[in-house]
mmCIF file of C-alpha atoms in Angstrom:
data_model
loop_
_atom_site.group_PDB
_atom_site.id
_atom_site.type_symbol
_atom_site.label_atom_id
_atom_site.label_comp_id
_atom_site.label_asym_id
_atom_site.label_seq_id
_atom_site.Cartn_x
_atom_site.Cartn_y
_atom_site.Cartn_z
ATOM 1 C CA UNK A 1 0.000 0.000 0.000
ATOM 2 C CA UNK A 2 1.294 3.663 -1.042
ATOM 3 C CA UNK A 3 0.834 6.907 0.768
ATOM 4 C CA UNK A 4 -1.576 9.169 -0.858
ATOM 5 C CA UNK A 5 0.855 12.149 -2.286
ATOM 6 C CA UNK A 6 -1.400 14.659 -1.105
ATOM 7 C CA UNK A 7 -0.296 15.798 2.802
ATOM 8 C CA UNK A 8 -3.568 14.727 5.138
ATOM 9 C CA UNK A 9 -3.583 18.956 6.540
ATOM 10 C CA UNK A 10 -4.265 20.129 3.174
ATOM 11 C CA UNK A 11 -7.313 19.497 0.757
ATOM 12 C CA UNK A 12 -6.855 17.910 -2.968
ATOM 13 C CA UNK A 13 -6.747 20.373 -5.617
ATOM 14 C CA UNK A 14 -10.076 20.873 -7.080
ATOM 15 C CA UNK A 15 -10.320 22.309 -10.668
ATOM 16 C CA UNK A 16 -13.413 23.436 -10.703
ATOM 17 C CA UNK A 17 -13.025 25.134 -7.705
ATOM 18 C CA UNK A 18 -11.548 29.088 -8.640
ATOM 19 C CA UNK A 19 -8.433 29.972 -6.273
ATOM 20 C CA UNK A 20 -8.843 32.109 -3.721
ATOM 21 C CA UNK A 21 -8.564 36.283 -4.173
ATOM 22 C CA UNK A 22 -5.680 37.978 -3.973
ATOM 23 C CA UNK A 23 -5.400 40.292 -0.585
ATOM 24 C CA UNK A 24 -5.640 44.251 -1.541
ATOM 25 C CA UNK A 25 -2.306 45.709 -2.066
ATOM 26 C CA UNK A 26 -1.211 49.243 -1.831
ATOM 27 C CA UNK A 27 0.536 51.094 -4.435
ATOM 28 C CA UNK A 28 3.765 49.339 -3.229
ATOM 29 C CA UNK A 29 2.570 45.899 -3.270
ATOM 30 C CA UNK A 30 1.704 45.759 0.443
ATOM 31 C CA UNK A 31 -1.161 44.273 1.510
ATOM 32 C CA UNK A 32 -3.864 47.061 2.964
ATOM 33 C CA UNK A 33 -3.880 46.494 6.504
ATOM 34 C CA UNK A 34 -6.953 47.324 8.421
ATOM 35 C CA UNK A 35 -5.723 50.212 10.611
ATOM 36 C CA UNK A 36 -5.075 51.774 7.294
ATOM 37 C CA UNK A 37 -8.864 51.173 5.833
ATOM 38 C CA UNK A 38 -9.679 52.982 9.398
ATOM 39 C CA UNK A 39 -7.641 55.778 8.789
ATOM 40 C CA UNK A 40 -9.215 56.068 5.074
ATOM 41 C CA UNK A 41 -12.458 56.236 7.309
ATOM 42 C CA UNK A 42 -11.573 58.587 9.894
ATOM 43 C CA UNK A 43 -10.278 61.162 6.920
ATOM 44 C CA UNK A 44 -13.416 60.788 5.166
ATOM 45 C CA UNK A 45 -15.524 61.642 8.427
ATOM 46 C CA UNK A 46 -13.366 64.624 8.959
ATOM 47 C CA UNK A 47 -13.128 65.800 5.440
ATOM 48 C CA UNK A 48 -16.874 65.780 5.394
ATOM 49 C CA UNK A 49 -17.726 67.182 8.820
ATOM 50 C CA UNK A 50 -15.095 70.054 7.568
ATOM 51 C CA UNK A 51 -17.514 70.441 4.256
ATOM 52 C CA UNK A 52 -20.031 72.386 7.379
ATOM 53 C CA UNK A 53 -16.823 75.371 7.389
ATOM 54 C CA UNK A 54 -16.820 75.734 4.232
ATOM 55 C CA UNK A 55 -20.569 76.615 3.249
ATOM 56 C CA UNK A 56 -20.522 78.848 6.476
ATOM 57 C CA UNK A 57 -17.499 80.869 4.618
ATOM 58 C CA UNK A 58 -19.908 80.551 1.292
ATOM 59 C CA UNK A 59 -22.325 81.532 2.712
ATOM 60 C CA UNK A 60 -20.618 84.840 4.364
ATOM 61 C CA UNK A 61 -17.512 85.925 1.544
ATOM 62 C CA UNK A 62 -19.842 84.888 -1.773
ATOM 63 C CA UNK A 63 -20.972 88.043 -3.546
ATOM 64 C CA UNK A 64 -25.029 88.211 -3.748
ATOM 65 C CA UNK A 65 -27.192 88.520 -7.039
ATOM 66 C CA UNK A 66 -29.685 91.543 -5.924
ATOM 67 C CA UNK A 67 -33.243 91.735 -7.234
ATOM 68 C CA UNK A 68 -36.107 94.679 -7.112
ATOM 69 C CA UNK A 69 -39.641 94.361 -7.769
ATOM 70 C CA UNK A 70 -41.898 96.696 -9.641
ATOM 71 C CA UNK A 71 -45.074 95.149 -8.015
ATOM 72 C CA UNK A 72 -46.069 93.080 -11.016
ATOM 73 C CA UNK A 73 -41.875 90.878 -11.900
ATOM 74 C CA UNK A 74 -38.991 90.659 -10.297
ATOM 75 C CA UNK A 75 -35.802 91.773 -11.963
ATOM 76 C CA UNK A 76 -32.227 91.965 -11.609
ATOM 77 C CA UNK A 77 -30.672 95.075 -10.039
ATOM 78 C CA UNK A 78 -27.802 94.703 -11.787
ATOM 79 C CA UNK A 79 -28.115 93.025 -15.111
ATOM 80 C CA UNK A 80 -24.915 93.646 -16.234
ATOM 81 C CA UNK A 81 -23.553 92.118 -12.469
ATOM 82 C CA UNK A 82 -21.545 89.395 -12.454
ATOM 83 C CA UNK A 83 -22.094 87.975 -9.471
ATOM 84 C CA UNK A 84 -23.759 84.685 -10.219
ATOM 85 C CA UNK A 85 -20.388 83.585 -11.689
ATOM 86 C CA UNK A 86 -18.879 84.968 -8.288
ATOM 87 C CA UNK A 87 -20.724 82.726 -6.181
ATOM 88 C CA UNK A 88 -19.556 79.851 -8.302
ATOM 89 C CA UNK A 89 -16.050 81.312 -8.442
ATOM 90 C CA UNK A 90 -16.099 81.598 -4.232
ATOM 91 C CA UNK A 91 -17.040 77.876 -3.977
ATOM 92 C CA UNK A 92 -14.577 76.641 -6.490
ATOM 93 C CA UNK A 93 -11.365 78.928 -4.411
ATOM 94 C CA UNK A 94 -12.453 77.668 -1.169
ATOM 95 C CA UNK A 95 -13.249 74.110 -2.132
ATOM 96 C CA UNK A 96 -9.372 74.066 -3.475
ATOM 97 C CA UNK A 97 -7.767 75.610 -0.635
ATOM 98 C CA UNK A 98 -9.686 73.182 1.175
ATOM 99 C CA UNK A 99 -8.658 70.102 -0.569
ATOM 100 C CA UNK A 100 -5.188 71.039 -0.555
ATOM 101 C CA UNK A 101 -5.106 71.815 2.886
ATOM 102 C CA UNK A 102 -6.516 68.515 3.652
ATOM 103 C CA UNK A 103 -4.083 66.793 2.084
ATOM 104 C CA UNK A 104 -1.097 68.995 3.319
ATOM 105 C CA UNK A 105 -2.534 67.979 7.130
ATOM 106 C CA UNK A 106 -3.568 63.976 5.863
ATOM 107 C CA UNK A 107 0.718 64.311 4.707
ATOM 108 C CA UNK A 108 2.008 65.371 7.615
ATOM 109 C CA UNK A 109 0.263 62.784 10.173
ATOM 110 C CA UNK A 110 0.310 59.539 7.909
ATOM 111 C CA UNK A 111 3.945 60.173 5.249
ATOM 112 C CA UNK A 112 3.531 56.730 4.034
ATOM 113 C CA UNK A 113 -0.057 57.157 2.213
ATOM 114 C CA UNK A 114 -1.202 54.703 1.095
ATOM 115 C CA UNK A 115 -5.029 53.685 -1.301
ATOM 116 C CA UNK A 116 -7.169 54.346 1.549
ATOM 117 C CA UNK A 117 -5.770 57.449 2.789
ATOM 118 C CA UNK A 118 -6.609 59.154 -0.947
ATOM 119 C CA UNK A 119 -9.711 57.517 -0.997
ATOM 120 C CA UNK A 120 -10.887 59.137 1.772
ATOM 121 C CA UNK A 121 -9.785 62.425 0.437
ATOM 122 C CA UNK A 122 -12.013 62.315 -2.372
ATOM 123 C CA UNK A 123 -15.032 61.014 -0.752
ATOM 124 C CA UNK A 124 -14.765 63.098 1.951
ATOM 125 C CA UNK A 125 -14.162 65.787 -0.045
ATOM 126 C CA UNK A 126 -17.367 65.238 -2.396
ATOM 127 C CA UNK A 127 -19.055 64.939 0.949
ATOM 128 C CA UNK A 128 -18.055 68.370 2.647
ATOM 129 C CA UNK A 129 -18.781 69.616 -0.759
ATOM 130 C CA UNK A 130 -22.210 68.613 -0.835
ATOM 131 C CA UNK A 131 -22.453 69.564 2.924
ATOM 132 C CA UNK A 132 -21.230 72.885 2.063
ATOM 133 C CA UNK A 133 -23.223 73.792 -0.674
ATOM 134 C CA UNK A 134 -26.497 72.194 1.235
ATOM 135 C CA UNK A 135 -25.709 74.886 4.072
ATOM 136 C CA UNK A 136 -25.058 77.868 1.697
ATOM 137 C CA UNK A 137 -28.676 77.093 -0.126
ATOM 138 C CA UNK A 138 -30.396 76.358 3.119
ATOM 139 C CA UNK A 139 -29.309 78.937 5.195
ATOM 140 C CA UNK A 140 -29.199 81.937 3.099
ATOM 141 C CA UNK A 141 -32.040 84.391 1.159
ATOM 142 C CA UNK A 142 -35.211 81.966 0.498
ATOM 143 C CA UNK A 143 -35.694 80.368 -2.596
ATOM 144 C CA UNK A 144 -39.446 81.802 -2.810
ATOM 145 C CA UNK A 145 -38.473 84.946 -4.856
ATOM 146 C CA UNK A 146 -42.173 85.576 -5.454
ATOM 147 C CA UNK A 147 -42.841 85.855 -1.797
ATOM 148 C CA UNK A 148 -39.725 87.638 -0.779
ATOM 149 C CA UNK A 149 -40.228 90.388 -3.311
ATOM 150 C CA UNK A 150 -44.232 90.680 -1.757
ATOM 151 C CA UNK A 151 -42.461 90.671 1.827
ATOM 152 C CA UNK A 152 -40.566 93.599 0.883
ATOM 153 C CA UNK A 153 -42.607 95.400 -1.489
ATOM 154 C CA UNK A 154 -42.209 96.774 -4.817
ATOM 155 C CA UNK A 155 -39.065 98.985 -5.370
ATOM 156 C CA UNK A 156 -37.174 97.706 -2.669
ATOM 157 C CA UNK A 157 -33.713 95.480 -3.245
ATOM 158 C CA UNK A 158 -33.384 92.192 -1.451
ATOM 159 C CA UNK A 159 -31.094 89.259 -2.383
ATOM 160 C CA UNK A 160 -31.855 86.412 -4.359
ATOM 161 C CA UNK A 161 -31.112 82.722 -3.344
ATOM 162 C CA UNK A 162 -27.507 81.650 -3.390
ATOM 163 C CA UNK A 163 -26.786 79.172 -6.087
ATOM 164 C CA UNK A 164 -24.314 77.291 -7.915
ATOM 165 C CA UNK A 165 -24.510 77.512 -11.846
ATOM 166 C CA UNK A 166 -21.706 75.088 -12.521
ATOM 167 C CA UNK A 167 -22.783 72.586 -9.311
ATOM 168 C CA UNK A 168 -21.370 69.482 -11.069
ATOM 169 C CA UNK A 169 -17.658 71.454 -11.725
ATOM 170 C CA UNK A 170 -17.967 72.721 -8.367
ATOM 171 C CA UNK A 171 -18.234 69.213 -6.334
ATOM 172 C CA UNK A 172 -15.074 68.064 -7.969
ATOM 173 C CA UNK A 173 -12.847 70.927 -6.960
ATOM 174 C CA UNK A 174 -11.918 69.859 -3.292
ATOM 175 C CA UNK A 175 -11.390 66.266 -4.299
ATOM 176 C CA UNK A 176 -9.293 66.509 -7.447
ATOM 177 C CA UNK A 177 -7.256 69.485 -5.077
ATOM 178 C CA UNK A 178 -6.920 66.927 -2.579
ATOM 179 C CA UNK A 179 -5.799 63.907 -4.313
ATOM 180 C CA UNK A 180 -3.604 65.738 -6.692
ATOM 181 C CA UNK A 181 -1.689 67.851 -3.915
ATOM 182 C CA UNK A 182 -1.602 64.524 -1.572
ATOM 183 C CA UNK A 183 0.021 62.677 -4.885
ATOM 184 C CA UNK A 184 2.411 65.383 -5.790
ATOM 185 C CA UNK A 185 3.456 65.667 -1.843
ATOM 186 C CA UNK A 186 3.893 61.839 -1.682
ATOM 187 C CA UNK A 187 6.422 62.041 -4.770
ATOM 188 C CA UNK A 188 8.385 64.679 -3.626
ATOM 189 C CA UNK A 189 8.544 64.179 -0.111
ATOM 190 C CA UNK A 190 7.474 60.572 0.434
ATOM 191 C CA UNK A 191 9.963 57.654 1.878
ATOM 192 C CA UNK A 192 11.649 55.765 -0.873
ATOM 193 C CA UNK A 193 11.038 52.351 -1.212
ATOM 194 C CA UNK A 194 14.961 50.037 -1.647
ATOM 195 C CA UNK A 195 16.113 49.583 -4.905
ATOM 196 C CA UNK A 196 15.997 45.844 -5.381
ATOM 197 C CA UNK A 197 19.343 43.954 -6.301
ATOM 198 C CA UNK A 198 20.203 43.503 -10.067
ATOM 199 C CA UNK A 199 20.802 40.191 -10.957
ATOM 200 C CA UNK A 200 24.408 39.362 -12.119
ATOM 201 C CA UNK A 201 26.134 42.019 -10.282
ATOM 202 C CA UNK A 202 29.157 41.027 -8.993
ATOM 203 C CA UNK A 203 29.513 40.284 -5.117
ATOM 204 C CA UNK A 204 32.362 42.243 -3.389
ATOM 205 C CA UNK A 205 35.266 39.823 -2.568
ATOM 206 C CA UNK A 206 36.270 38.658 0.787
ATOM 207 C CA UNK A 207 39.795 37.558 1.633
ATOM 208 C CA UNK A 208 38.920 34.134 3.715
ATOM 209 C CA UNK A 209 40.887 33.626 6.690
ATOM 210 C CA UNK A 210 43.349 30.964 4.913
ATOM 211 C CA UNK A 211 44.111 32.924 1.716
ATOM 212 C CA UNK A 212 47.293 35.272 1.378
#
């Protein structure tokens, strides 16, 4: 009687069965370790609870689009103004200087990086952006122009909503700032990973003890 060739602690190979997944691996080849999926997380959370700072400075530095009434419409003050495209122009400055800053501080704490950690820039970054442009709309000059302009009467200037004209450019400005400033910092000032050996080079020789 012959031993069966395959060792009794692990299962025969099955064909039909597919092999197993390969663990996620960083940029490096490391596998993602779960402290580092938390970190992803926690930058996320903070990136988005920031997004509440940023539609409170919307809200107060973007310029306002004033209307009048004549008792019958409701007109721009200014039609010339340009201050529709300086609301959107507000959101898109702060949104970068957020996103860079964000990654600047995400740098400094965690220099190794790493999938999760950009990740979580952009998502939380499309969050806070969303968050911030929910609070500008919400919390500024109603959206019911018609019964704003009756509130104040005819002849009388009052602001109209605050809005974003380009919403869908303006969502992607913190992210893109963040990943692309987190990239750039992690290729300038990142750690270096060894330069493997090349094969053939010649090893360094070593006098033995019983050579002259």
């Amino acid at each position: 009687m012959t031993a069966p060739l395959t060792p009794p602690h692990q299962p025969p190979h099955d064909p039909d069965r597919p092999p197993p997944p390969p663990p996620l691996t960083g940029p490096g080849g490391d596998p993602i370790t779960a402290a580092e999926v938390v970190q992803g997380l926690l930058v996320t959370l903070v990136s988005a609870v920031a997004g509440a700072l940023l539609g409170v400075l919307w809200l107060n530095l973007a310029p306002r689009v004033l209307l009048i009434s004549d008792g019958k419409g409701v007109y721009l003050r200014d039609s010339e103004g340009e201050q529709a495209i300086g609301a959107d122009g507000t959101f898109v400055l702060l949104a970068l200087a957020f996103g860079a800053v964000a990654a600047l501080v995400v740098f400094l704490l965690r220099r190794k990086g790493g999938v999760p950690l950009v990740l979580g820039l952009a998502l939380g970054g499309g969050l806070g952006s969303l968050l911030a442009w929910w609070i500008g709309t919400s919390f500024g000059p109603t959206d019911d122009v018609v019964a704003h302009a009756k509130a104040v009467g005819p002849n009388v200037t009052f602001e109209a909503p605050l809005e974003l004209n380009l919403a869908a450019a303006a969502m992607l400005a913190w992210p893109l700032a963040a990943m692309i400033v987190h990239l750039a910092l992690t290729a300038v000032f990142g750690p270096r990973d060894p330069e493997p050996e090349s094969w053939g080079q010649p090893k360094p020789y070593t006098q033995g003890p019983g050579t002259h």
